[in-house]
Tab-separated table of C-alpha atoms and ligand atoms in Angstrom:
chain	number	residue	atom	x	y	z
A	1	UNK	CA	46.744	-23.373	56.875
A	2	UNK	CA	43.073	-23.991	56.068
A	3	UNK	CA	41.179	-20.808	56.953
A	4	UNK	CA	37.477	-20.737	57.615
A	5	UNK	CA	36.730	-19.411	54.148
A	6	UNK	CA	38.188	-22.482	52.485
A	7	UNK	CA	36.623	-24.611	55.216
A	8	UNK	CA	33.281	-23.076	54.285
A	9	UNK	CA	33.847	-23.760	50.611
A	10	UNK	CA	34.424	-27.403	51.501
A	11	UNK	CA	31.472	-27.612	53.831
A	12	UNK	CA	28.767	-25.528	52.207
A	13	UNK	CA	26.615	-26.916	49.432
A	14	UNK	CA	24.744	-24.272	47.450
A	15	UNK	CA	21.059	-24.327	48.285
A	16	UNK	CA	21.361	-26.588	51.295
A	17	UNK	CA	23.994	-26.417	53.949
A	18	UNK	CA	26.621	-29.010	54.548
A	19	UNK	CA	28.248	-31.949	52.876
A	20	UNK	CA	27.416	-35.402	54.157
A	21	UNK	CA	30.875	-35.952	55.616
A	22	UNK	CA	30.360	-33.078	58.044
A	23	UNK	CA	27.612	-34.817	59.947
A	24	UNK	CA	29.548	-34.465	63.197
A	25	UNK	CA	29.029	-30.694	62.931
A	26	UNK	CA	25.590	-29.306	63.502
A	27	UNK	CA	25.071	-27.122	60.449
A	28	UNK	CA	22.774	-24.528	61.936
A	29	UNK	CA	25.100	-23.516	64.765
A	30	UNK	CA	27.803	-21.150	63.620
A	31	UNK	CA	29.685	-19.054	66.152
A	32	UNK	CA	32.191	-16.245	65.725
A	33	UNK	CA	34.506	-15.411	68.621
A	34	UNK	CA	36.429	-12.141	68.731
A	35	UNK	CA	39.549	-12.032	70.886
A	36	UNK	CA	39.950	-15.800	70.326
A	37	UNK	CA	43.693	-15.435	70.900
A	38	UNK	CA	43.128	-13.926	74.365
A	39	UNK	CA	42.691	-15.525	77.782
A	40	UNK	CA	38.897	-15.803	77.697
A	41	UNK	CA	38.477	-16.108	73.920
A	42	UNK	CA	40.637	-19.245	73.741
A	43	UNK	CA	38.437	-20.952	76.334
A	44	UNK	CA	35.235	-19.832	74.581
A	45	UNK	CA	36.496	-21.150	71.240
A	46	UNK	CA	37.369	-24.546	72.769
A	47	UNK	CA	34.065	-24.814	74.618
A	48	UNK	CA	31.909	-24.242	71.526
A	49	UNK	CA	34.056	-26.477	69.327
A	50	UNK	CA	33.889	-29.275	71.881
A	51	UNK	CA	30.095	-28.988	71.785
A	52	UNK	CA	29.812	-29.359	68.015
A	53	UNK	CA	29.426	-25.750	67.050
A	54	UNK	CA	31.145	-24.575	63.894
A	55	UNK	CA	33.440	-22.051	65.521
A	56	UNK	CA	35.525	-19.375	63.858
A	57	UNK	CA	37.875	-17.364	66.017
A	58	UNK	CA	39.527	-14.107	65.160
A	59	UNK	CA	42.471	-12.349	66.712
A	60	UNK	CA	44.869	-9.624	65.774
A	61	UNK	CA	48.602	-9.767	66.574
A	62	UNK	CA	48.497	-13.444	67.612
A	63	UNK	CA	45.917	-14.643	65.071
A	64	UNK	CA	48.087	-16.655	62.715
A	65	UNK	CA	48.135	-19.525	62.011
A	66	UNK	CA	45.101	-20.754	63.953
A	67	UNK	CA	42.645	-17.898	63.697
A	68	UNK	CA	41.429	-15.254	61.287
A	69	UNK	CA	43.388	-12.022	61.473
A	70	UNK	CA	40.970	-9.104	61.643
A	71	UNK	CA	41.576	-5.634	63.019
A	72	UNK	CA	38.261	-4.888	64.698
A	73	UNK	CA	38.820	-1.172	64.087
A	74	UNK	CA	38.585	-1.906	60.353
A	75	UNK	CA	34.867	-1.483	59.693
A	76	UNK	CA	34.983	-2.987	56.201
A	77	UNK	CA	36.901	-6.070	57.355
A	78	UNK	CA	34.395	-6.690	60.157
A	79	UNK	CA	31.490	-6.261	57.739
A	80	UNK	CA	32.971	-8.764	55.277
A	81	UNK	CA	33.782	-11.301	57.982
A	82	UNK	CA	30.273	-11.282	59.419
A	83	UNK	CA	28.483	-11.157	56.064
A	84	UNK	CA	30.543	-14.062	54.694
A	85	UNK	CA	30.322	-16.314	57.732
A	86	UNK	CA	26.695	-15.487	58.703
A	87	UNK	CA	27.113	-16.534	62.346
A	88	UNK	CA	24.142	-17.380	64.548
A	89	UNK	CA	26.051	-16.277	67.626
A	90	UNK	CA	28.952	-13.875	68.208
A	91	UNK	CA	30.866	-13.818	71.491
A	92	UNK	CA	32.760	-10.534	71.575
A	93	UNK	CA	35.737	-11.009	73.921
A	94	UNK	CA	38.253	-8.619	72.345
A	95	UNK	CA	38.975	-5.532	74.428
A	96	UNK	CA	41.709	-3.524	76.070
A	97	UNK	CA	41.184	-4.852	79.586
A	98	UNK	CA	44.207	-3.457	81.469
A	99	UNK	CA	43.060	-0.370	83.443
A	100	UNK	CA	46.521	1.221	83.470
A	101	UNK	CA	46.904	0.800	79.690
A	102	UNK	CA	43.446	2.327	79.147
A	103	UNK	CA	44.576	5.325	81.232
A	104	UNK	CA	47.749	5.754	79.197
A	105	UNK	CA	46.119	5.210	75.770
A	106	UNK	CA	42.523	6.395	76.231
A	107	UNK	CA	41.698	7.034	72.570
A	108	UNK	CA	42.891	3.653	71.319
A	109	UNK	CA	41.086	1.911	74.197
A	110	UNK	CA	37.866	3.765	73.479
A	111	UNK	CA	38.056	2.881	69.771
A	112	UNK	CA	38.284	-0.831	70.625
A	113	UNK	CA	36.072	-1.043	73.723
A	114	UNK	CA	33.330	1.304	72.538
A	115	UNK	CA	33.361	2.082	68.799
A	116	UNK	CA	34.336	-1.412	67.592
A	117	UNK	CA	31.810	-3.013	69.977
A	118	UNK	CA	29.019	-0.805	68.661
A	119	UNK	CA	29.987	-1.645	65.097
A	120	UNK	CA	30.045	-5.404	65.772
A	121	UNK	CA	26.579	-5.069	67.311
A	122	UNK	CA	25.273	-3.333	64.195
A	123	UNK	CA	26.746	-6.033	61.953
A	124	UNK	CA	25.364	-8.752	64.250
A	125	UNK	CA	21.887	-7.243	64.029
A	126	UNK	CA	22.153	-7.105	60.223
A	127	UNK	CA	22.636	-10.879	59.964
A	128	UNK	CA	20.310	-11.711	62.882
A	129	UNK	CA	23.132	-13.043	65.082
A	130	UNK	CA	22.819	-13.206	68.872
A	131	UNK	CA	25.687	-11.128	70.278
A	132	UNK	CA	27.192	-11.728	73.710
A	133	UNK	CA	29.338	-8.760	74.742
A	134	UNK	CA	31.748	-9.554	77.589
A	135	UNK	CA	31.808	-6.779	80.171
A	136	UNK	CA	33.180	-6.309	83.656
A	137	UNK	CA	32.343	-5.864	87.358
A	138	UNK	CA	34.388	-2.631	87.112
A	139	UNK	CA	31.239	-0.872	85.862
A	140	UNK	CA	30.313	-0.697	89.586
A	141	UNK	CA	31.969	1.459	92.250
A	142	UNK	CA	32.139	-1.381	94.787
A	143	UNK	CA	30.461	0.462	97.662
A	144	UNK	CA	27.206	-1.516	97.844
A	145	UNK	CA	27.639	-5.190	96.853
A	146	UNK	CA	26.317	-7.585	95.720
A	147	UNK	CA	25.221	-5.986	92.453
A	148	UNK	CA	22.218	-7.061	90.409
A	149	UNK	CA	22.044	-6.467	86.659
A	150	UNK	CA	19.796	-3.412	86.970
A	151	UNK	CA	21.727	-1.724	89.792
A	152	UNK	CA	23.116	1.658	88.797
A	153	UNK	CA	26.651	1.436	87.425
A	154	UNK	CA	29.248	3.993	88.497
A	155	UNK	CA	32.665	3.052	87.137
A	156	UNK	CA	35.631	4.465	89.064
A	157	UNK	CA	38.233	4.170	86.327
A	158	UNK	CA	38.408	4.820	82.612
A	159	UNK	CA	38.529	1.096	81.777
A	160	UNK	CA	35.175	0.594	83.540
A	161	UNK	CA	33.794	3.674	81.796
A	162	UNK	CA	34.795	2.422	78.339
A	163	UNK	CA	33.296	-1.012	79.041
A	164	UNK	CA	30.048	0.600	80.208
A	165	UNK	CA	29.975	2.787	77.085
A	166	UNK	CA	30.589	-0.414	75.098
A	167	UNK	CA	27.562	-2.036	76.770
A	168	UNK	CA	25.378	0.931	75.805
A	169	UNK	CA	26.664	0.958	72.219
A	170	UNK	CA	25.965	-2.778	71.911
A	171	UNK	CA	22.433	-2.639	73.314
A	172	UNK	CA	21.618	0.413	71.200
A	173	UNK	CA	22.763	-1.205	67.944
A	174	UNK	CA	21.527	-4.734	68.605
A	175	UNK	CA	18.313	-4.771	70.572
A	176	UNK	CA	18.429	-8.537	71.156
A	177	UNK	CA	22.050	-8.669	72.370
A	178	UNK	CA	23.317	-9.852	75.746
A	179	UNK	CA	25.883	-8.218	78.018
A	180	UNK	CA	27.717	-10.674	80.274
A	181	UNK	CA	29.584	-8.986	83.147
A	182	UNK	CA	32.356	-11.014	84.781
A	183	UNK	CA	35.021	-10.223	87.413
A	184	UNK	CA	38.774	-10.962	87.521
A	185	UNK	CA	39.598	-13.938	85.282
A	186	UNK	CA	42.191	-16.690	85.398
A	187	UNK	CA	42.780	-19.875	83.421
A	188	UNK	CA	45.287	-21.584	81.175
A	189	UNK	CA	47.726	-18.803	80.340
A	190	UNK	CA	50.414	-18.520	77.686
A	191	UNK	CA	52.518	-16.557	80.170
A	192	UNK	CA	51.881	-15.817	83.848
A	193	UNK	CA	51.482	-12.098	83.051
A	194	UNK	CA	48.376	-12.808	80.995
A	195	UNK	CA	46.071	-12.816	84.022
A	196	UNK	CA	46.044	-10.573	87.087
A	197	UNK	CA	45.681	-13.772	89.153
A	198	UNK	CA	48.377	-16.012	87.659
A	199	UNK	CA	50.893	-13.141	87.553
A	200	UNK	CA	51.309	-13.611	91.325
A	201	UNK	CA	52.593	-17.158	90.981
A	202	UNK	CA	56.305	-16.388	90.650
A	203	UNK	CA	56.148	-14.298	93.831
A	204	UNK	CA	54.516	-17.307	95.499
A	205	UNK	CA	57.091	-19.782	94.175
A	206	UNK	CA	60.218	-17.785	94.936
A	207	UNK	CA	59.835	-17.931	98.688
A	208	UNK	CA	63.337	-16.651	99.450
A	209	UNK	CA	62.017	-13.114	98.890
A	210	UNK	CA	59.157	-11.527	100.841
A	211	UNK	CA	56.307	-10.224	98.684
A	212	UNK	CA	53.619	-7.646	99.438
A	213	UNK	CA	50.116	-8.679	98.335
A	214	UNK	CA	46.972	-6.586	98.252
A	215	UNK	CA	44.591	-7.521	101.064
A	216	UNK	CA	42.206	-4.580	100.577
A	217	UNK	CA	40.241	-5.256	97.373
A	218	UNK	CA	37.677	-8.068	97.614
A	219	UNK	CA	37.699	-10.185	94.443
A	220	UNK	CA	35.828	-13.193	93.081
A	221	UNK	CA	38.358	-14.984	90.854
A	222	UNK	CA	36.545	-16.633	87.978
A	223	UNK	CA	37.770	-19.501	85.814
A	224	UNK	CA	37.589	-18.802	82.067
A	225	UNK	CA	36.349	-22.363	81.432
A	226	UNK	CA	33.311	-21.534	83.583
A	227	UNK	CA	32.643	-18.278	81.693
A	228	UNK	CA	33.018	-20.139	78.395
A	229	UNK	CA	30.464	-22.712	79.523
A	230	UNK	CA	28.081	-19.923	80.618
A	231	UNK	CA	28.376	-18.330	77.157
A	232	UNK	CA	27.527	-21.649	75.493
A	233	UNK	CA	24.618	-22.387	77.828
A	234	UNK	CA	23.286	-18.862	77.267
A	235	UNK	CA	23.619	-19.155	73.476
A	236	UNK	CA	21.892	-22.531	73.423
A	237	UNK	CA	19.065	-21.289	75.674
A	238	UNK	CA	18.613	-18.272	73.464
A	239	UNK	CA	18.219	-20.467	70.393
A	240	UNK	CA	15.139	-21.969	72.107
A	241	UNK	CA	13.884	-18.773	73.723
A	242	UNK	CA	14.266	-15.441	71.893
A	243	UNK	CA	13.200	-13.512	75.005
A	244	UNK	CA	16.663	-14.182	76.489
A	245	UNK	CA	18.556	-10.899	76.094
A	246	UNK	CA	19.862	-7.942	78.097
A	247	UNK	CA	22.370	-7.884	80.935
A	248	UNK	CA	23.612	-10.902	82.923
A	249	UNK	CA	26.202	-11.447	85.673
A	250	UNK	CA	28.510	-14.399	86.199
A	251	UNK	CA	31.226	-14.899	88.808
A	252	UNK	CA	33.153	-17.414	90.880
A	253	UNK	CA	31.640	-17.796	94.351
A	254	UNK	CA	34.758	-17.491	96.547
A	255	UNK	CA	35.536	-14.034	97.937
A	256	UNK	CA	39.291	-13.524	98.128
A	257	UNK	CA	41.836	-10.731	98.203
A	258	UNK	CA	44.958	-11.127	96.072
A	259	UNK	CA	46.827	-12.065	99.256
A	260	UNK	CA	44.308	-14.852	99.886
A	261	UNK	CA	44.579	-16.043	96.267
A	262	UNK	CA	48.363	-16.184	96.616
A	263	UNK	CA	48.059	-18.210	99.849
A	264	UNK	CA	45.579	-20.558	98.136
A	265	UNK	CA	48.065	-21.074	95.264
A	266	UNK	CA	50.819	-21.891	97.748
A	267	UNK	CA	48.500	-24.293	99.530
A	268	UNK	CA	47.392	-25.971	96.265
A	269	UNK	CA	51.025	-26.761	95.399
A	270	UNK	CA	52.180	-27.430	98.951
A	271	UNK	CA	54.522	-24.415	98.875
A	272	UNK	CA	55.402	-22.095	101.777
A	273	UNK	CA	53.410	-18.857	102.175
A	274	UNK	CA	55.101	-17.214	105.160
A	275	UNK	CA	56.992	-14.817	102.835
A	276	UNK	CA	53.696	-13.331	101.566
A	277	UNK	CA	52.709	-10.084	103.320
A	278	UNK	CA	49.078	-8.854	103.340
A	279	UNK	CA	48.734	-5.115	102.632
A	280	UNK	CA	45.448	-3.802	103.987
A	281	UNK	CA	45.746	-0.135	102.870
A	282	UNK	CA	43.922	0.915	99.699
A	283	UNK	CA	46.387	1.055	96.767
A	284	UNK	CA	47.778	4.522	96.046
A	285	UNK	CA	49.208	3.881	92.574
A	286	UNK	CA	47.457	3.038	89.311
A	287	UNK	CA	43.829	3.361	88.239
A	288	UNK	CA	41.171	3.521	90.991
A	289	UNK	CA	39.589	0.139	91.773
A	290	UNK	CA	36.245	-0.754	93.394
A	291	UNK	CA	36.616	-2.213	96.912
A	292	UNK	CA	34.015	-4.951	96.419
A	293	UNK	CA	32.090	-5.224	93.149
A	294	UNK	CA	30.550	-8.644	93.885
A	295	UNK	CA	28.133	-9.674	91.135
A	296	UNK	CA	24.793	-11.270	91.983
A	297	UNK	CA	24.431	-14.196	89.542
A	298	UNK	CA	20.859	-15.198	90.371
A	299	UNK	CA	19.372	-14.138	87.020
A	300	UNK	CA	21.425	-16.768	85.154
A	301	UNK	CA	20.961	-19.308	87.936
A	302	UNK	CA	17.191	-18.915	87.676
A	303	UNK	CA	17.477	-19.821	83.991
A	304	UNK	CA	19.232	-23.040	85.035
A	305	UNK	CA	22.589	-21.746	83.781
A	306	UNK	CA	25.738	-22.105	85.866
A	307	UNK	CA	29.205	-23.562	86.469
A	308	UNK	CA	31.577	-22.601	89.301
A	309	UNK	CA	34.864	-24.497	89.563
A	310	UNK	CA	36.474	-24.259	93.026
A	311	UNK	CA	39.473	-21.875	92.926
A	312	UNK	CA	41.837	-24.514	94.253
A	313	UNK	CA	41.023	-26.859	91.356
A	314	UNK	CA	40.980	-24.223	88.608
A	315	UNK	CA	44.209	-22.600	89.719
A	316	UNK	CA	46.010	-25.941	89.928
A	317	UNK	CA	44.929	-26.814	86.376
A	318	UNK	CA	46.098	-23.398	85.199
A	319	UNK	CA	49.450	-23.126	86.961
A	320	UNK	CA	51.071	-26.530	86.997
A	321	UNK	CA	52.959	-25.952	83.687
A	322	UNK	CA	54.665	-22.976	85.372
A	323	UNK	CA	55.903	-24.839	88.442
A	324	UNK	CA	59.673	-24.465	88.660
A	325	UNK	CA	60.089	-27.562	90.817
A	326	UNK	CA	59.844	-30.196	88.069
A	327	UNK	CA	60.402	-33.062	90.518
A	328	UNK	CA	57.204	-32.134	92.342
A	329	UNK	CA	55.374	-31.848	89.048
A	330	UNK	CA	56.376	-35.377	88.057
A	331	UNK	CA	55.338	-36.847	91.406
A	332	UNK	CA	51.921	-35.279	91.374
A	333	UNK	CA	50.838	-35.277	87.767
A	334	UNK	CA	52.516	-38.219	86.040
B	401	NAP	N1	40.954	-10.580	82.201
B	401	NAP	C1	40.145	-10.202	83.181
B	401	NAP	O1	40.484	-10.340	84.379
B	401	NAP	C2	38.776	-9.639	82.864
B	401	NAP	C3	37.917	-9.290	83.919
B	401	NAP	C4	36.635	-8.814	83.617
B	401	NAP	C5	36.241	-8.674	82.303
B	401	NAP	N2	37.101	-8.991	81.303
B	401	NAP	C6	36.657	-8.837	79.918
B	401	NAP	O2	36.752	-10.106	79.309
B	401	NAP	C7	37.068	-9.952	77.914
B	401	NAP	C8	38.246	-10.843	77.570
B	401	NAP	O3	39.384	-10.429	78.321
B	401	NAP	P1	40.778	-11.215	78.204
B	401	NAP	O4	41.429	-11.163	79.521
B	401	NAP	O5	40.562	-12.527	77.519
B	401	NAP	O6	41.570	-10.234	77.212
B	401	NAP	P2	43.022	-10.455	76.596
B	401	NAP	O7	43.593	-11.779	77.018
B	401	NAP	O8	43.803	-9.212	76.893
B	401	NAP	O9	42.744	-10.555	75.031
B	401	NAP	C9	42.411	-9.427	74.297
B	401	NAP	C10	42.017	-9.880	72.911
B	401	NAP	O10	41.648	-8.752	72.128
B	401	NAP	C11	42.260	-8.881	70.850
B	401	NAP	N3	42.434	-7.571	70.241
B	401	NAP	C12	43.058	-6.504	70.773
B	401	NAP	N4	43.032	-5.471	69.883
B	401	NAP	C13	42.391	-5.924	68.778
B	401	NAP	C14	42.069	-5.360	67.514
B	401	NAP	N5	42.372	-4.074	67.196
B	401	NAP	N6	41.426	-6.128	66.603
B	401	NAP	C15	41.110	-7.414	66.903
B	401	NAP	N7	41.375	-8.003	68.072
B	401	NAP	C16	42.014	-7.258	68.998
B	401	NAP	C17	43.573	-9.549	71.143
B	401	NAP	O11	44.108	-10.114	69.944
B	401	NAP	P3	45.701	-10.355	69.752
B	401	NAP	O12	46.251	-10.756	71.087
B	401	NAP	O13	45.760	-11.448	68.741
B	401	NAP	O14	46.278	-9.063	69.278
B	401	NAP	C18	43.143	-10.591	72.153
B	401	NAP	O15	42.605	-11.723	71.521
B	401	NAP	C19	37.287	-8.462	77.704
B	401	NAP	O16	36.129	-7.907	77.169
B	401	NAP	C20	37.524	-7.906	79.095
B	401	NAP	O17	37.114	-6.563	79.194
B	401	NAP	C21	38.356	-9.481	81.552
């Protein structure tokens, strides 16, 4: 495998920047993506690469062979990575994002979501990199939507609290950083369990068994390709305008409960949905969730930044590899 260090040795020329043969890459645009093995990070990595950035991704347990393996809790390793690569932009996607796991392992989650984020921000500031920290709509309590960037946060669960603490640590250590809050994400998954949206698909497909679906919490499912594009647009705008910093919101624009998402999946693949049962009571198990934490995205829109793929299109792109009825797949896609 050719890691980025050897790639850099090939590409960098002492004193100047790049070798002639790299003229397809734009030498002054280097981006580092943490969590590049995760759901969002993979999309961010692809988006920047496709737009001629020199992208380096890092992951942890799934890093090899494609990405750099760096434990973000290892302060020295993070320092070396950032000092050696000298990125212009860092998109920090890595986090523990499962509220129930944060509840069961609070110290480990806080180390990653708060301490490591603060440390990355400090390192980013040291090399003058623009840091985009990915945060969540769960910083709000969901009682008074839609939420603007300067509305008072009030996270209901520990996950939301750690992400909010992470935001504060980032903005304290890197004055010019950006916080990008997004809601529930879906996209091309390695397994259906990887996203809280796609995980419903087997219950949708196996229509011989009735399935209860939450119809209480109002969500705005957001396609990771859209978030990746927002990150790139924001980074590119920032390179022209240093005043771009602080907190931003981005979200899909369709309000849906999980029951409605499941029905939309069934509809997208022409599958039955009569076995799906809407549950309108607030959930009694697991971490507390906000009822409706809708994010107001007008700050980014006013900067001319945006991309919102319709749910029906994004979910079809994401789920078709998991369709069990291969005959249907062949008819529609080949
Ligand atoms: N998913 C959602 O619905 C959602 C909603 C709102 C906000 N967000 C935010 O969006 C961001 C991305 O979420 P996601 O769904 O893409 O997460 P994810 O798929 O769970 O990926 C988590 C990433 O963090 C990496 N990681 C975990 N521990 C690490 C460590 N000690 N050192 C280095 N890397 C480590 C993982 O690497 P390995 O897998 O290689 O170990 C993986 O790449 C997070 O900040 C999350 O809070 C997500």
